[in-house]
C-alpha positions as YAML, in Angstrom:
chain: A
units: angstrom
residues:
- id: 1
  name: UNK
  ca: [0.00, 0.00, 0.00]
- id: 2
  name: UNK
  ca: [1.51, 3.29, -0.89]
- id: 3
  name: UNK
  ca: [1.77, 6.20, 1.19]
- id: 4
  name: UNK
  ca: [-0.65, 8.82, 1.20]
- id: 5
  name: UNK
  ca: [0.12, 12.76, 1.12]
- id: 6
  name: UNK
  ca: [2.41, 14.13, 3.16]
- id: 7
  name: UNK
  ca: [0.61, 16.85, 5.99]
- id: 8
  name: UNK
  ca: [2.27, 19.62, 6.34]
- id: 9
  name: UNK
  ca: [0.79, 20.18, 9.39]
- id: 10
  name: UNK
  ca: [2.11, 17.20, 11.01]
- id: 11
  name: UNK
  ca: [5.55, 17.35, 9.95]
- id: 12
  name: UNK
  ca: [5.41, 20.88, 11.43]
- id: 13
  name: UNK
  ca: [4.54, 19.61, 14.51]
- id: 14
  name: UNK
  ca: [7.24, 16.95, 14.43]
- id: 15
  name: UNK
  ca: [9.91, 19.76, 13.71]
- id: 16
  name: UNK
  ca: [8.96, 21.82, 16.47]
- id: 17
  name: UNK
  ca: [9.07, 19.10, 19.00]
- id: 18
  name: UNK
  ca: [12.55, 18.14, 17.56]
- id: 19
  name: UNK
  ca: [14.90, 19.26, 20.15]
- id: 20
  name: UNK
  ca: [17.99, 21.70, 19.28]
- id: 21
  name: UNK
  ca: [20.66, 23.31, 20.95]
- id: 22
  name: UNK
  ca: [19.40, 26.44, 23.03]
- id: 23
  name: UNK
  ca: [19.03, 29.22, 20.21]
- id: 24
  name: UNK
  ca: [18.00, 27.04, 17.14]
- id: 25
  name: UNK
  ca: [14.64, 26.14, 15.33]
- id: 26
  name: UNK
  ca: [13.51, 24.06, 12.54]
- id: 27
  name: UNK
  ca: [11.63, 25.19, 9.73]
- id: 28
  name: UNK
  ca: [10.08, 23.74, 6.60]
- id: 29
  name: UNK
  ca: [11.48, 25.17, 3.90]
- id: 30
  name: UNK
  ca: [9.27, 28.68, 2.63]
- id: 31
  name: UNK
  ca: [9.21, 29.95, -0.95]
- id: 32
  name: UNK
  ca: [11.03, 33.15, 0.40]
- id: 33
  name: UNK
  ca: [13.75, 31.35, 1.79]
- id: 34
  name: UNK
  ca: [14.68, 29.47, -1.75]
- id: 35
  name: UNK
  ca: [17.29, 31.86, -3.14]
- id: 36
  name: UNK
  ca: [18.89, 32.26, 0.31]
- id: 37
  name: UNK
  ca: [18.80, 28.93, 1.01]
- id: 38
  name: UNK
  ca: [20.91, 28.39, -2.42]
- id: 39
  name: UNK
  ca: [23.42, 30.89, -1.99]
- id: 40
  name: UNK
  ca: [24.20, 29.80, 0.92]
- id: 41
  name: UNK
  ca: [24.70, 25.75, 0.07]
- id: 42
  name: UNK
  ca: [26.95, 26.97, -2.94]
- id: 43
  name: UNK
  ca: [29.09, 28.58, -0.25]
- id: 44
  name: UNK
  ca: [28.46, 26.44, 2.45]
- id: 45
  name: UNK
  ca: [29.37, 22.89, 0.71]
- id: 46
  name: UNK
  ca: [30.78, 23.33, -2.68]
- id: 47
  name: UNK
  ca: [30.59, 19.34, -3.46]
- id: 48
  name: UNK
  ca: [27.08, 19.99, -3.91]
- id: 49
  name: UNK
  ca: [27.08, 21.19, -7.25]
- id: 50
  name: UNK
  ca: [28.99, 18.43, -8.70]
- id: 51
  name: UNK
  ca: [27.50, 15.57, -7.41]
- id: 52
  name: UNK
  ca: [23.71, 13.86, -6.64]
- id: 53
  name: UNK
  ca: [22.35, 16.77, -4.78]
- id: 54
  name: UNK
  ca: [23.15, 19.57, -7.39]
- id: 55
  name: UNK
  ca: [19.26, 19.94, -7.87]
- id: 56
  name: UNK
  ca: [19.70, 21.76, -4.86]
- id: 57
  name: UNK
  ca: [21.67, 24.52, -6.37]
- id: 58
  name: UNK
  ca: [18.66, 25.08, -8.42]
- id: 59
  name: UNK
  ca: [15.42, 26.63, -8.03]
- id: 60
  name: UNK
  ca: [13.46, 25.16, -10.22]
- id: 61
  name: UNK
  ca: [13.75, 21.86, -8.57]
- id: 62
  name: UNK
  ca: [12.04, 23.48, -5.44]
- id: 63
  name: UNK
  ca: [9.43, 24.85, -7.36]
- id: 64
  name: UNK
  ca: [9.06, 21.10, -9.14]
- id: 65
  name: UNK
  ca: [9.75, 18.59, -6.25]
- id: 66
  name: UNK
  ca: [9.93, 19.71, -3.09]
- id: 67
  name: UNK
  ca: [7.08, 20.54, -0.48]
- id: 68
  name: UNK
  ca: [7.07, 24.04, 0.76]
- id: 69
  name: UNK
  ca: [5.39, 25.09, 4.02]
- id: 70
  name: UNK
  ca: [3.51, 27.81, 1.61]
- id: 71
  name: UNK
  ca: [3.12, 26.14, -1.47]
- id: 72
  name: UNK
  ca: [0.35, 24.59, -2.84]
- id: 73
  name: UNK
  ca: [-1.02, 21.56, -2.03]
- id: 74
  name: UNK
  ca: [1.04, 18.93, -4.09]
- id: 75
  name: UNK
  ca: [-0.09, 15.34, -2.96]
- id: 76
  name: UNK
  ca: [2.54, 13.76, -5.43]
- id: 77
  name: UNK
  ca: [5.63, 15.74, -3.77]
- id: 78
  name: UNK
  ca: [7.95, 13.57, -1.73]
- id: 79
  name: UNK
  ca: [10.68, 15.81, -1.34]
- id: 80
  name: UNK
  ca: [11.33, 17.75, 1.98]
- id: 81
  name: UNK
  ca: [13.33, 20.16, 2.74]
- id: 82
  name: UNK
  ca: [13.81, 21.66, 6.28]
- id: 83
  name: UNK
  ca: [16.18, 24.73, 7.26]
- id: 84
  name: UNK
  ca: [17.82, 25.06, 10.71]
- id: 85
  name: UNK
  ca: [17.22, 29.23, 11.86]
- id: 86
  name: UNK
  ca: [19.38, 31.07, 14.36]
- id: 87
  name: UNK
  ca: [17.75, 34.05, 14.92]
- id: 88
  name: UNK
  ca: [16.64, 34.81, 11.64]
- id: 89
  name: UNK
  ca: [19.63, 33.46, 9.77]
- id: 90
  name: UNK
  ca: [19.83, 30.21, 8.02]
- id: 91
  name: UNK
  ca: [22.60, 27.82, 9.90]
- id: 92
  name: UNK
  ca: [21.78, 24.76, 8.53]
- id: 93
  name: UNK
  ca: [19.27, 22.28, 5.98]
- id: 94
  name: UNK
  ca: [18.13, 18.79, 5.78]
- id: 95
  name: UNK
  ca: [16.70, 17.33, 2.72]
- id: 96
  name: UNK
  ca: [14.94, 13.88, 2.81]
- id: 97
  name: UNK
  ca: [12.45, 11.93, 0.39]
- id: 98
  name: UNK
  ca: [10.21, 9.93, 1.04]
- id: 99
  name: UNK
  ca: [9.59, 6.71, -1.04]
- id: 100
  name: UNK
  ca: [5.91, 5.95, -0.69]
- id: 101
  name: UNK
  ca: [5.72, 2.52, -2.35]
- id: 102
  name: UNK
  ca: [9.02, 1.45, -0.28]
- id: 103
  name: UNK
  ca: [7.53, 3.10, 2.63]
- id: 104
  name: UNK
  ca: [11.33, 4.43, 3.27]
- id: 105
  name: UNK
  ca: [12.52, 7.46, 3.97]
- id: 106
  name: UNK
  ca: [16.16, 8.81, 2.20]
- id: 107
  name: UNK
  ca: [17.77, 11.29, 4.01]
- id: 108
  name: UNK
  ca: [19.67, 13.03, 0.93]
- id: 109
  name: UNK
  ca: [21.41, 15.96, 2.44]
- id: 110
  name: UNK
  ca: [22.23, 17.73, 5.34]
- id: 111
  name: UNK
  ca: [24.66, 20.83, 5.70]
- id: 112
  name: UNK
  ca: [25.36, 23.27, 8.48]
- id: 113
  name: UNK
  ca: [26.84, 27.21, 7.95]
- id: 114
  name: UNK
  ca: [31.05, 26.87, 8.97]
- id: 115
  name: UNK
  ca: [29.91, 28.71, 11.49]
- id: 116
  name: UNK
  ca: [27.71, 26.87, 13.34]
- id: 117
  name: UNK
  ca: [29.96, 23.72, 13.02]
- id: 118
  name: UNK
  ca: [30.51, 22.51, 16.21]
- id: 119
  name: UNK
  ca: [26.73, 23.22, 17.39]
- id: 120
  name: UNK
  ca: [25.98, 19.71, 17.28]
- id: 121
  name: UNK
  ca: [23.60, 20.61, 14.34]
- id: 122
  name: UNK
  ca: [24.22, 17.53, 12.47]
- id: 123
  name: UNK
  ca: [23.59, 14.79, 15.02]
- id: 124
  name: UNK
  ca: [20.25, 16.38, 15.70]
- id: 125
  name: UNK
  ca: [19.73, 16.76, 12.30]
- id: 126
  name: UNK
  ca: [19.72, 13.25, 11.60]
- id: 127
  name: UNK
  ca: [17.81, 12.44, 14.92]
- id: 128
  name: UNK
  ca: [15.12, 14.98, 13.41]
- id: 129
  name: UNK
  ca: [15.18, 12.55, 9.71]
- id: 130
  name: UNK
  ca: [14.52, 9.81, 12.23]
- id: 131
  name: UNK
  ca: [11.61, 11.45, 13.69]
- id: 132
  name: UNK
  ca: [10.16, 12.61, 10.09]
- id: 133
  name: UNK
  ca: [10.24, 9.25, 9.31]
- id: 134
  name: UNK
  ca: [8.63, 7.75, 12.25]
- id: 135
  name: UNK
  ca: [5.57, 10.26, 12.00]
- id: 136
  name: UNK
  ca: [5.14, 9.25, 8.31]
- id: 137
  name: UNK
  ca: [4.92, 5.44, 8.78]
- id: 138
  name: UNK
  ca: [8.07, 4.87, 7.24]
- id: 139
  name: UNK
  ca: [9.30, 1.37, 7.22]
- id: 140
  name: UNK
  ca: [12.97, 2.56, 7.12]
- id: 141
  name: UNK
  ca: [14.87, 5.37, 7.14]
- id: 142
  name: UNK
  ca: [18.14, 5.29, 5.06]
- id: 143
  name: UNK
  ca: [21.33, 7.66, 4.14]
- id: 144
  name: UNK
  ca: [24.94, 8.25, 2.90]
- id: 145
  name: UNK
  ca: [28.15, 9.64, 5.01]
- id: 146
  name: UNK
  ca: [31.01, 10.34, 3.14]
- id: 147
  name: UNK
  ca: [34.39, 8.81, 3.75]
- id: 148
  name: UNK
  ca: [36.52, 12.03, 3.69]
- id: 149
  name: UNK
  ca: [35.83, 12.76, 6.86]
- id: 150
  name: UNK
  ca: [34.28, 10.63, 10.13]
- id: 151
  name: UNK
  ca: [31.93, 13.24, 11.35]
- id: 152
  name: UNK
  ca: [28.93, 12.15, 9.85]
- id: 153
  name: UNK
  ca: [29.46, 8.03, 10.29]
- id: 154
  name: UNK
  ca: [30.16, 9.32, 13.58]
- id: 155
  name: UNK
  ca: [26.71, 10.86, 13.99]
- id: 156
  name: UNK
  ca: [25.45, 8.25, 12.55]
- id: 157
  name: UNK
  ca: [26.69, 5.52, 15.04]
- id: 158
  name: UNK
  ca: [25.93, 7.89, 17.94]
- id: 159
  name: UNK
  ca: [22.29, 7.58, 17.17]
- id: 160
  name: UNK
  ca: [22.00, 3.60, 16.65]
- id: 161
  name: UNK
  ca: [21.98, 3.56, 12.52]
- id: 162
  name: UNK
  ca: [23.57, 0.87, 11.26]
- id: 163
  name: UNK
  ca: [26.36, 0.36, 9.20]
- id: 164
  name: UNK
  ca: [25.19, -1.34, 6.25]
- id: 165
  name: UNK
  ca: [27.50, -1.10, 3.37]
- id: 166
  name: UNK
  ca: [29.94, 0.54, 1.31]
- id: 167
  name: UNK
  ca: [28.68, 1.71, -2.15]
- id: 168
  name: UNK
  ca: [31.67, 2.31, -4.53]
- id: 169
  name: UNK
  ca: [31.39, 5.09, -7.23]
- id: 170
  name: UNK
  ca: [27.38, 6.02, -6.30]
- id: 171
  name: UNK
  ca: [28.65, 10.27, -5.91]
- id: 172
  name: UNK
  ca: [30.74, 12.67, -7.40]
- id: 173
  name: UNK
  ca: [32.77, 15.21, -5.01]
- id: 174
  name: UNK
  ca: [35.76, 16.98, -5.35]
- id: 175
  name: UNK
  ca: [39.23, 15.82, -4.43]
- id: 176
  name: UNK
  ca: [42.50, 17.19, -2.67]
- id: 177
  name: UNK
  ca: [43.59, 18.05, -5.99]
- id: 178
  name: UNK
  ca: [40.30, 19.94, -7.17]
- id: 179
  name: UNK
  ca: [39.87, 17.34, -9.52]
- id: 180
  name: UNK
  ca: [36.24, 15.45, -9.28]
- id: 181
  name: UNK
  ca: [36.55, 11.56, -8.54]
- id: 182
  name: UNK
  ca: [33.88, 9.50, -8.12]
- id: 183
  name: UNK
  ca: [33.77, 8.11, -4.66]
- id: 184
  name: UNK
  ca: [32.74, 5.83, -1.72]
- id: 185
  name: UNK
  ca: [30.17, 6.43, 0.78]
- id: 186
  name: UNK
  ca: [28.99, 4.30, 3.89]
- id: 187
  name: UNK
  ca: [25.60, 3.88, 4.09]
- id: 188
  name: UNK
  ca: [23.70, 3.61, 7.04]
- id: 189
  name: UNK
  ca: [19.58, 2.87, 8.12]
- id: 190
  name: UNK
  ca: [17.73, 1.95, 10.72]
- id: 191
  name: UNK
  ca: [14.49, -0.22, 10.66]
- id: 192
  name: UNK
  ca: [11.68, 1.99, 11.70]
- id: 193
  name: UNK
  ca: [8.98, -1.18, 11.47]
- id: 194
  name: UNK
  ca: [7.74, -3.73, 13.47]
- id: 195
  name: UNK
  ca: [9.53, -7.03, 14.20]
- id: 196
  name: UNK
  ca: [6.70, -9.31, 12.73]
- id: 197
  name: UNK
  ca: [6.89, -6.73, 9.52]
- id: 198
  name: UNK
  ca: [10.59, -8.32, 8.63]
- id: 199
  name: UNK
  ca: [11.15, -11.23, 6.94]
- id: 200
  name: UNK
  ca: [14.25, -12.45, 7.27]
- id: 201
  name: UNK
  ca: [15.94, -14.11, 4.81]
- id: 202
  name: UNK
  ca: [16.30, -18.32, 4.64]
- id: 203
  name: UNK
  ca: [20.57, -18.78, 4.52]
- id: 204
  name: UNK
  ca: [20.42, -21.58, 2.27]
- id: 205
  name: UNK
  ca: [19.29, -19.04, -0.26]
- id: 206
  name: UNK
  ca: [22.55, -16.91, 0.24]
- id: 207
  name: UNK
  ca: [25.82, -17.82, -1.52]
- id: 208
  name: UNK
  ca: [28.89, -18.18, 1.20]
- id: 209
  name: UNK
  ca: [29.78, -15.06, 0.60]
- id: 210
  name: UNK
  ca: [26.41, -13.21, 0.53]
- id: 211
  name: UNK
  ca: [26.40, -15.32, 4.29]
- id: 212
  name: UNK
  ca: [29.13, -13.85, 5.25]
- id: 213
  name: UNK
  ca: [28.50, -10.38, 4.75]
- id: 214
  name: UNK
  ca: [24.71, -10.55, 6.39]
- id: 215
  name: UNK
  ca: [26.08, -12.46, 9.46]
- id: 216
  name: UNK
  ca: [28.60, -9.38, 9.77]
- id: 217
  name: UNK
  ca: [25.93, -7.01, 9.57]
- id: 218
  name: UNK
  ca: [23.39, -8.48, 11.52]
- id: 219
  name: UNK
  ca: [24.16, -11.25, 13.37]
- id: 220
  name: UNK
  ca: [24.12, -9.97, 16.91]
- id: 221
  name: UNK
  ca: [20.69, -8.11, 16.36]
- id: 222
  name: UNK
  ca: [19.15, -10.35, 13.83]
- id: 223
  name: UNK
  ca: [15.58, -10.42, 15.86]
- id: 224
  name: UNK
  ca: [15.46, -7.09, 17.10]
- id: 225
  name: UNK
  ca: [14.10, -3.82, 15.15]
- id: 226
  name: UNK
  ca: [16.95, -0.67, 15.81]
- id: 227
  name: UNK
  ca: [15.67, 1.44, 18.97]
- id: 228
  name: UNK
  ca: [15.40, 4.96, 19.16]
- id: 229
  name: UNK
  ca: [17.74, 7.59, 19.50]
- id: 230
  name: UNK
  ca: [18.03, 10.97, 20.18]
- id: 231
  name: UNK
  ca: [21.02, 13.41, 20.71]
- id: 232
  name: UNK
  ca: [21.78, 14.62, 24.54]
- id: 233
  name: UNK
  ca: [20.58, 18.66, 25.15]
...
C-alpha cells in the first residue's frame, strides 16, 4: 500500500518538538527562503554542485519537487526540505524523500553554515530525519556519510543507525587536488517497522559469501528492530 500525502501540518509539529541546541529552530522550507537557502549551500558545501544533490543549487527543482510550508497543495511531492534558523539566519538544511511505495525514507542531504559547526547541528539533524520518518509510517529510514571525513558516520553511530554497506562510485565530489573523482560512501539505516513486519531471509538461499556479509551485519541483532535515538541537550 503506498503512502498517502504528506501533511504539512504534522511534519510541522514533528519539527517543532525536535529538540535543538538552546538558540536554534527548525523550519520547513518557505518559498522566500529558496534563493537564500541556495546561496548559501553553494558557499556552504561546494561538493554539492557536482555531485547527486546539485538539484539543490537550483530553483526550479524546489518549485518542481519539493514541499514548501507555503506552497500549494502537491499530494505527489515527496521531497522535503527543512532549514535550521538562528535568529533569523539560516545555519543549517536537511533534505529527505520519502519513497511511498518502499515506505522508506532517504535522508539526501544535510549541511550546516562553517559557522555553526561545532553546534551539534548535524547529530540532531539526523535524529530529526529519524523522527520525520517515524511520523510518516516509514518502514525505514536510510542515508549516505562520506568517507573524507568521520563526522557524519560518527553521527550516525551515535544515534543507533547501522552500518550497512559501502557503495563504490554512487557520488561525485571533489578531491584534494580539485579534480572530481567518483567516490565511496557508507551507508547507514535503521528499521523503523515492526519485528513481525521483517522477513528475514532463509541462509540456504545466500551464496557463502552473501552469508558472510549478512552475518557481519546483523548477526548480533538479527531479531530485534533498531531502537530509538536521540542526541543529549
Amino acid at each position: 500500500m503506498s503512502a498517502p500525502p504528506i501533511d504539512r501540518t504534522l511534519l510541522a509539529g514533528v519539527l517543532a518538538g525536535s529538540p535543538l541546541p538552546a538558540g536554534y529552530r527548525f523550519e520547513l522550507l518557505r518559498r522566500d527562503d529558496i534563493g537564500a537557502l541556495v546561496a548559501h549551500l553553494d558557499r556552504w558545501y561546494p561538493d554539492v554542485g557536482v555531485g547527486a544533490a546539485s538539484g539543490f543549487l537550483r530553483r526550479g527543482f524546489y518549485d518542481r519537487e519539493v514541499l514548501l510550508a507555503d506552497g500549494p497543495d502537491a499530494p505527489d511531492r515527496n521531497a522535503i526540505v527543512v532549514i535550521v534558523r538562528c535568529g533569523e539566519r539560516i545555519a543549517g538544511m536537511i533534505a529527505c524523500e520519502r519513497e511511498p511505495e518502499a515506505l522508506a525514507l532517504y535522508g539526501r542531504l544535510a549541511v550546516v553554515a562553517p559557522e555553526h559547526r561545532g553546534a551539534g547541528l548535524g547529530l540532531h539533524a539526523i535524529a530529526a530525519i529519524e523522527r520525520i520518518g517515524r511520523a510518516l509510517g516509514m518502514g525505514l529510514v536510510y542515508g549516505m556519510a562520506t568517507l573524507k571525513i568521520p563526522h557524519t558516520q560518527r553521527a550516525f553511530e551515535r544515534l543507533g543507525w547501522r552500518l550497512i554497506g559501502i557503495v563504490p562510485g554512487y557520488d561525485r565530489e571533489f578531491v584534494g587536488s580539485g579534480a572530481v573523482r567518483r567516490i565511496y560512501e557508507a551507508v547507514y539505516a535503521k528499521v523503523l517497522a515492526a519485528c513481525h513486519e521483517l522477513q528475514h531471509p532463509d541462509r540456504q538461499h545466500m551464496t557463502p559469501r552473501t552469508l558472510q556479509l549478512f552475518e557481519l551485519l546483523f548477526a548480533t541483532t538479527d531479531n530485534e528492530v533498531d531502537r530509538v535515538a536521540e542526541p543529549l541537550g
